[in-house]
Short mmCIF file of C-alpha atoms in Angstrom, two decimals:
data_model
loop_
_atom_site.label_atom_id
_atom_site.label_comp_id
_atom_site.label_asym_id
_atom_site.label_seq_id
_atom_site.Cartn_x
_atom_site.Cartn_y
_atom_site.Cartn_z
CA UNK E 1 -50.08 27.50 73.46
CA UNK E 2 -51.45 24.87 71.02
CA UNK E 3 -48.95 25.85 68.32
CA UNK E 4 -46.30 25.47 70.75
CA UNK E 5 -47.61 21.82 71.68
CA UNK E 6 -47.85 20.92 67.92
CA UNK E 7 -44.10 22.01 67.36
CA UNK E 8 -42.95 19.57 70.06
CA UNK E 9 -45.44 16.87 68.77
CA UNK E 10 -47.49 17.12 72.07
CA UNK E 11 -44.58 15.77 73.84
CA UNK E 12 -44.98 16.28 77.66
CA UNK E 13 -43.03 13.75 79.63
CA UNK E 14 -44.16 13.01 83.13
CA UNK E 15 -41.83 14.09 85.87
CA UNK E 16 -39.38 11.55 87.47
CA UNK E 17 -41.17 12.16 90.83
CA UNK E 18 -44.60 11.39 89.39
CA UNK E 19 -43.28 8.17 87.70
CA UNK E 20 -41.81 6.90 90.87
CA UNK E 21 -45.38 7.40 92.68
CA UNK E 22 -47.07 5.52 89.85
CA UNK E 23 -44.47 2.72 90.30
CA UNK E 24 -45.37 2.44 93.89
CA UNK E 25 -48.86 1.72 93.19
CA UNK E 26 -47.96 -1.28 90.87
CA UNK E 27 -46.27 -4.70 91.31
CA UNK E 28 -45.45 -7.23 88.59
CA UNK E 29 -47.34 -10.37 89.02
CA UNK E 30 -45.74 -13.68 87.89
CA UNK E 31 -48.32 -15.85 89.45
CA UNK E 32 -47.52 -18.59 92.03
CA UNK E 33 -46.46 -22.31 91.51
CA UNK E 34 -45.53 -21.71 88.04
CA UNK E 35 -42.22 -23.28 86.69
CA UNK E 36 -42.25 -21.49 83.23
CA UNK E 37 -40.11 -18.33 82.87
CA UNK E 38 -42.50 -15.24 82.66
CA UNK E 39 -41.99 -11.68 81.83
CA UNK E 40 -43.95 -8.46 82.34
CA UNK E 41 -44.01 -6.58 78.95
CA UNK E 42 -44.41 -2.76 79.42
CA UNK E 43 -45.64 -0.97 76.46
CA UNK E 44 -44.98 2.90 76.24
CA UNK E 45 -46.77 3.98 72.65
CA UNK E 46 -45.46 7.53 73.17
CA UNK E 47 -42.19 6.80 74.76
CA UNK E 48 -40.31 9.99 73.76
CA UNK E 49 -36.75 9.46 74.97
CA UNK E 50 -37.68 6.38 76.85
CA UNK E 51 -37.11 7.85 80.45
CA UNK E 52 -40.43 7.17 81.91
CA UNK E 53 -40.79 3.63 80.64
CA UNK E 54 -37.08 2.91 81.53
CA UNK E 55 -37.62 4.30 85.13
CA UNK E 56 -40.84 2.55 85.54
CA UNK E 57 -39.38 -0.75 84.64
CA UNK E 58 -36.48 -0.27 86.93
CA UNK E 59 -38.81 0.17 89.89
CA UNK E 60 -40.86 -2.68 89.01
CA UNK E 61 -37.85 -4.94 88.67
CA UNK E 62 -36.46 -4.05 91.93
CA UNK E 63 -39.84 -4.25 93.75
CA UNK E 64 -41.20 -7.37 92.37
CA UNK E 65 -38.27 -9.56 91.19
CA UNK E 66 -39.97 -10.34 87.86
CA UNK E 67 -38.13 -9.59 84.54
CA UNK E 68 -39.83 -6.61 82.78
CA UNK E 69 -39.27 -6.19 79.02
CA UNK E 70 -39.78 -2.72 77.58
CA UNK E 71 -41.51 -1.68 74.36
CA UNK E 72 -41.46 1.79 73.01
CA UNK E 73 -43.01 3.60 70.11
CA UNK E 74 -41.95 7.27 69.10
CA UNK E 75 -42.53 9.18 66.00
CA UNK E 76 -40.12 11.86 66.46
CA UNK E 77 -36.60 10.40 64.90
CA UNK E 78 -34.08 11.97 67.37
CA UNK E 79 -36.07 11.06 70.46
CA UNK E 80 -36.57 7.40 69.01
CA UNK E 81 -32.57 7.25 68.83
CA UNK E 82 -32.35 8.29 72.56
CA UNK E 83 -35.03 5.78 73.47
CA UNK E 84 -33.15 2.83 71.75
CA UNK E 85 -30.31 3.29 74.23
CA UNK E 86 -32.74 2.81 77.14
CA UNK E 87 -35.52 0.41 75.98
CA UNK E 88 -35.35 -3.15 74.83
CA UNK E 89 -37.48 -2.48 71.71
CA UNK E 90 -38.14 0.58 69.96
CA UNK E 91 -40.19 1.49 66.76
CA UNK E 92 -39.45 4.80 65.09
CA UNK E 93 -42.87 5.19 63.74
CA UNK E 94 -46.33 6.28 63.95
CA UNK E 95 -48.40 4.31 66.42
CA UNK E 96 -51.09 4.00 63.86
CA UNK E 97 -48.73 2.33 61.46
CA UNK E 98 -47.24 -0.18 63.58
CA UNK E 99 -48.26 -3.92 64.01
CA UNK E 100 -48.37 -5.24 67.58
CA UNK E 101 -49.58 -8.62 68.91
CA UNK E 102 -53.18 -8.09 70.65
CA UNK E 103 -53.08 -8.78 74.07
CA UNK E 104 -49.42 -9.15 74.60
CA UNK E 105 -48.72 -6.35 77.00
CA UNK E 106 -49.55 -6.58 80.87
CA UNK E 107 -48.91 -2.94 81.37
CA UNK E 108 -49.35 0.07 79.17
CA UNK E 109 -48.16 3.41 80.12
CA UNK E 110 -49.95 5.86 77.93
CA UNK E 111 -48.95 9.47 78.08
CA UNK E 112 -50.42 10.53 74.69
CA UNK E 113 -50.00 13.79 72.81
CA UNK E 114 -52.46 16.46 74.01
CA UNK E 115 -53.91 17.79 70.95
CA UNK E 116 -57.20 17.79 68.62
CA UNK E 117 -57.08 15.87 65.26
CA UNK E 118 -58.81 18.29 62.84
CA UNK E 119 -58.83 15.66 60.14
CA UNK E 120 -60.49 13.11 62.16
CA UNK E 121 -62.31 15.51 64.32
CA UNK E 122 -61.60 13.74 67.54
CA UNK E 123 -59.11 14.11 70.38
CA UNK E 124 -55.58 12.56 69.91
CA UNK E 125 -55.73 11.30 73.43
CA UNK E 126 -58.91 9.20 72.97
CA UNK E 127 -57.50 7.97 69.63
CA UNK E 128 -54.43 6.66 71.37
CA UNK E 129 -56.63 5.26 74.13
CA UNK E 130 -58.91 3.20 71.79
CA UNK E 131 -55.72 1.97 69.63
CA UNK E 132 -53.77 0.77 72.58
CA UNK E 133 -56.46 -1.08 74.46
CA UNK E 134 -56.14 -4.06 72.04
CA UNK E 135 -52.56 -4.41 72.88
CA UNK E 136 -53.34 -4.88 76.65
CA UNK E 137 -53.80 -8.50 77.90
CA UNK E 138 -57.12 -9.44 79.73
CA UNK E 139 -56.59 -8.04 83.18
CA UNK E 140 -53.65 -6.07 82.13
CA UNK E 141 -53.26 -2.50 83.42
CA UNK E 142 -53.68 0.71 81.77
CA UNK E 143 -51.78 3.93 83.13
CA UNK E 144 -53.42 6.93 81.41
CA UNK E 145 -51.71 10.20 82.04
CA UNK E 146 -53.82 13.07 80.44
CA UNK E 147 -55.11 16.71 81.44
CA UNK E 148 -58.06 16.24 83.80
CA UNK E 149 -60.70 17.79 81.57
CA UNK E 150 -59.93 15.15 78.78
CA UNK E 151 -61.29 12.27 80.86
CA UNK E 152 -64.79 13.40 79.92
CA UNK E 153 -64.12 12.46 76.32
CA UNK E 154 -63.34 8.96 77.16
CA UNK E 155 -65.44 8.37 80.18
CA UNK E 156 -67.97 6.00 78.36
CA UNK E 157 -65.26 4.14 76.72
CA UNK E 158 -62.96 3.80 79.85
CA UNK E 159 -65.98 2.54 81.99
CA UNK E 160 -66.99 -0.07 79.17
CA UNK E 161 -63.51 -1.67 78.52
CA UNK E 162 -62.00 -1.31 81.90
CA UNK E 163 -62.60 -1.95 85.67
CA UNK E 164 -61.43 -1.15 89.15
CA UNK E 165 -60.69 2.43 87.81
CA UNK E 166 -58.81 4.80 90.17
CA UNK E 167 -57.64 8.25 89.46
CA UNK E 168 -55.32 10.86 91.04
CA UNK E 169 -54.39 14.22 90.20
CA UNK E 170 -50.75 15.27 89.78
CA UNK E 171 -49.26 16.52 93.23
CA UNK E 172 -48.19 20.22 93.33
CA UNK E 173 -46.15 21.80 91.96
CA UNK E 174 -46.42 19.48 88.82
CA UNK E 175 -50.28 20.01 88.62
CA UNK E 176 -49.99 23.59 88.06
CA UNK E 177 -48.69 23.22 84.32
CA UNK E 178 -51.44 21.04 82.47
CA UNK E 179 -53.81 19.83 85.60
CA UNK E 180 -52.94 16.27 84.69
CA UNK E 181 -54.27 13.10 86.20
CA UNK E 182 -53.15 9.65 86.42
CA UNK E 183 -55.76 7.01 85.87
CA UNK E 184 -55.07 3.48 86.44
CA UNK E 185 -57.46 0.58 85.48
CA UNK E 186 -57.63 -2.96 84.58
CA UNK E 187 -58.69 -4.21 81.20
CA UNK E 188 -62.05 -6.35 81.14
CA UNK E 189 -62.01 -9.65 79.45
CA UNK E 190 -65.17 -8.29 77.44
CA UNK E 191 -66.33 -4.80 77.27
CA UNK E 192 -69.78 -3.92 78.75
CA UNK E 193 -71.35 -0.85 79.98
CA UNK E 194 -71.08 0.43 83.40
CA UNK E 195 -73.12 3.70 84.15
CA UNK E 196 -71.64 3.97 87.77
CA UNK E 197 -68.23 3.93 86.53
CA UNK E 198 -68.85 6.26 83.63
CA UNK E 199 -70.28 8.95 86.17
CA UNK E 200 -67.36 8.34 88.41
CA UNK E 201 -64.85 9.27 85.38
CA UNK E 202 -67.00 12.30 84.62
CA UNK E 203 -67.02 13.55 88.15
CA UNK E 204 -63.02 13.22 88.01
CA UNK E 205 -62.90 15.28 85.02
CA UNK E 206 -64.72 18.21 86.44
CA UNK E 207 -63.89 17.69 90.20
CA UNK E 208 -61.06 17.26 92.45
CA UNK E 209 -59.32 13.78 92.36
CA UNK E 210 -57.27 12.68 95.24
CA UNK E 211 -53.74 13.94 94.83
CA UNK E 212 -51.19 11.44 93.94
CA UNK E 213 -48.43 10.55 96.64
CA UNK E 214 -45.92 8.06 97.68
CA UNK E 215 -47.55 4.75 98.60
CA UNK E 216 -46.08 1.97 100.67
CA UNK E 217 -48.57 -0.66 99.44
CA UNK E 218 -49.31 -1.55 95.85
CA UNK E 219 -52.85 -1.15 94.74
CA UNK E 220 -52.56 -2.99 91.27
CA UNK E 221 -50.78 -5.93 89.96
CA UNK E 222 -49.54 -6.11 86.33
CA UNK E 223 -49.70 -9.67 84.93
CA UNK E 224 -46.69 -11.10 83.46
CA UNK E 225 -46.77 -13.72 80.57
CA UNK E 226 -44.67 -16.54 79.29
CA UNK E 227 -41.42 -15.19 77.84
CA UNK E 228 -40.87 -15.11 74.08
CA UNK E 229 -40.99 -13.02 71.12
CA UNK E 230 -44.08 -11.06 70.09
CA UNK E 231 -45.12 -9.15 67.12
CA UNK E 232 -43.87 -5.59 67.21
CA UNK E 233 -43.03 -4.10 63.83
CA UNK E 234 -43.87 -1.12 61.71
CA UNK E 235 -45.87 -1.51 58.43
CA UNK E 236 -43.60 1.33 56.83
CA UNK E 237 -40.11 0.80 55.56
CA UNK E 238 -37.34 3.36 56.27
CA UNK E 239 -34.93 3.01 53.41
CA UNK E 240 -31.90 4.09 55.69
CA UNK E 241 -32.77 1.68 58.45
CA UNK E 242 -33.27 -1.17 55.91
CA UNK E 243 -30.03 -0.53 54.36
CA UNK E 244 -28.36 -0.54 57.83
CA UNK E 245 -30.08 -3.78 58.78
CA UNK E 246 -28.98 -5.29 55.34
CA UNK E 247 -25.36 -4.53 56.19
CA UNK E 248 -25.70 -5.96 59.62
CA UNK E 249 -27.40 -9.30 58.94
CA UNK E 250 -28.35 -9.59 55.37
CA UNK E 251 -26.91 -11.20 52.42
CA UNK E 252 -24.18 -8.56 51.98
CA UNK E 253 -22.87 -9.58 55.39
CA UNK E 254 -22.70 -13.27 54.48
CA UNK E 255 -18.90 -14.09 53.85
CA UNK E 256 -19.85 -16.80 51.32
CA UNK E 257 -21.75 -14.36 49.19
CA UNK E 258 -19.22 -11.41 49.38
CA UNK E 259 -16.28 -13.68 48.84
CA UNK E 260 -17.91 -15.15 45.70
CA UNK E 261 -18.66 -11.80 44.30
CA UNK E 262 -15.43 -9.93 45.52
CA UNK E 263 -12.70 -12.66 46.19
CA UNK E 264 -9.95 -11.68 48.57
CA UNK E 265 -7.48 -12.77 46.09
CA UNK E 266 -7.23 -11.20 42.61
CA UNK E 267 -7.44 -14.55 40.67
CA UNK E 268 -7.23 -14.06 36.98
CA UNK E 269 -9.64 -16.53 34.88
CA UNK E 270 -8.99 -17.77 31.39
CA UNK E 271 -12.02 -18.47 29.18
CA UNK E 272 -12.61 -22.05 28.30
CA UNK E 273 -12.76 -21.28 24.55
CA UNK E 274 -11.56 -18.36 22.43
CA UNK E 275 -13.98 -15.40 22.51
CA UNK E 276 -16.10 -14.89 19.54
CA UNK E 277 -16.93 -11.57 17.83
CA UNK E 278 -20.16 -11.13 19.78
CA UNK E 279 -18.37 -11.63 23.09
CA UNK E 280 -15.72 -9.27 22.14
CA UNK E 281 -18.35 -6.70 21.12
CA UNK E 282 -19.99 -6.97 24.48
CA UNK E 283 -16.59 -6.56 26.27
CA UNK E 284 -15.84 -3.56 24.37
CA UNK E 285 -19.33 -1.92 24.74
CA UNK E 286 -18.96 -2.46 28.68
CA UNK E 287 -15.66 -0.76 28.56
CA UNK E 288 -13.53 -3.72 29.58
CA UNK E 289 -11.21 -3.52 26.41
CA UNK E 290 -10.45 0.16 26.11
CA UNK E 291 -7.14 1.54 27.30
CA UNK E 292 -6.40 -1.87 28.78
CA UNK E 293 -2.52 -2.56 29.30
CA UNK E 294 -1.68 -6.11 29.15
CA UNK E 295 1.88 -7.58 29.93
CA UNK E 296 3.11 -11.19 29.16
CA UNK E 297 6.58 -12.54 28.81
CA UNK E 298 8.07 -9.18 29.01
CA UNK E 299 5.92 -7.70 26.22
CA UNK E 300 3.61 -4.77 27.14
CA UNK E 301 0.46 -4.17 24.77
CA UNK E 302 -2.27 -1.50 24.97
CA UNK E 303 -5.46 -2.61 23.88
CA UNK E 304 -8.14 -0.23 22.50
CA UNK E 305 -11.63 -1.24 21.36
CA UNK E 306 -14.52 0.61 19.83
CA UNK E 307 -18.12 -0.33 18.90
CA UNK E 308 -19.87 1.85 16.28
CA UNK E 309 -22.82 1.59 13.98
CA UNK E 310 -22.66 1.81 10.46
CA UNK E 311 -24.95 1.42 7.56
CA UNK E 312 -24.47 -1.58 5.42
CA UNK E 313 -26.17 -2.54 2.07
CA UNK E 314 -28.74 -5.25 2.82
CA UNK E 315 -30.51 -5.55 -0.66
CA UNK E 316 -29.47 -4.31 -3.96
CA UNK E 317 -32.21 -4.57 -6.80
CA UNK E 318 -32.81 -2.52 -9.67
CA UNK E 319 -35.89 -0.91 -8.18
CA UNK E 320 -34.47 -0.26 -4.67
CA UNK E 321 -31.61 -0.46 -2.30
CA UNK E 322 -32.23 -1.41 1.35
CA UNK E 323 -29.55 -0.35 3.93
CA UNK E 324 -29.51 -1.53 7.54
CA UNK E 325 -27.70 -0.50 10.61
CA UNK E 326 -25.23 -2.92 12.05
CA UNK E 327 -22.61 -2.74 14.89
CA UNK E 328 -19.07 -2.81 13.86
CA UNK E 329 -16.35 -3.82 16.66
CA UNK E 330 -12.87 -2.76 16.25
CA UNK E 331 -10.10 -4.10 18.75
CA UNK E 332 -6.57 -3.11 18.14
CA UNK E 333 -3.35 -3.80 20.14
CA UNK E 334 -0.52 -1.34 20.16
CA UNK E 335 2.99 -2.81 21.17
CA UNK E 336 4.42 -0.22 23.55
CA UNK E 337 7.99 -1.23 22.72
CA UNK E 338 7.89 -1.31 18.95
CA UNK E 339 4.88 0.74 18.27
CA UNK E 340 3.47 -1.78 15.98
CA UNK E 341 -0.23 -1.98 15.72
CA UNK E 342 -2.38 -5.18 15.16
CA UNK E 343 -6.02 -5.83 14.54
CA UNK E 344 -7.05 -8.64 16.88
CA UNK E 345 -10.72 -8.60 16.31
CA UNK E 346 -10.59 -9.45 12.62
#
């Protein structure tokens, strides 16, 4: 069972029916009497193909009339590509290698991988919970979807950092697979211990929470915030993605740059002064003056160039002779009509 979970990255998306029931419990809250434009930012840090976040956002837009902007993080490359078609912003990244603005999201839908991290010796669900709490705004909502027994691991943390905690079990037949629960809570402005809430979470983890069902009235309001860009980026660089982005919006997409490097017209430039031997050597070494056919006033000439090393006598004294290497450049032109050859580098 655990090997199968690891093979799919612990990816177990919530059924559509359950997502709809969760949406019935929440409304987006833009406040009253405010003239500024506000948006509810919805974060799904394990978004998979983006289906749950997309469906939840659509239901909240319809029920509240408030703009909802969706943000998703997904480690699996193919699933991240699918999510990009459904969500407004997607990072194909590990959540723990992403940079996000703290307190920027009014709603966090967290359905983390169900697994044990042997390296850190902790439950993966709890690691995702503690990481994501910082991204939720004060008074923002957490929707935590986990197997019921996993609540015990996070009971103290949940009761310290969140208030007004409610919990429901998945309805049948969805509950049969993983015995999952939906916990919804509001983030506290400042964490403080709450023994009563901790005990309640522990009881849910070992008892029978109320089954989740359709609700006509919302029980939670997710706070919107002033619209605008927020930090949402990965700390790692994907070379393929970077190259693709450079082609879309980098310097190579600037016509002023590309026209200067690769002119649309094949304009021939004439040097301001005759080339010196050093210039000729560099052109030959670069391969610009080898097997080059030039044509002018009906005359066609084949130019061949070569640069080679030879030993030249530098000092000649009775007691010793000193030889040093030097580069010798030879450029000849062959008249293709007459066959005459001319040394033009002399």
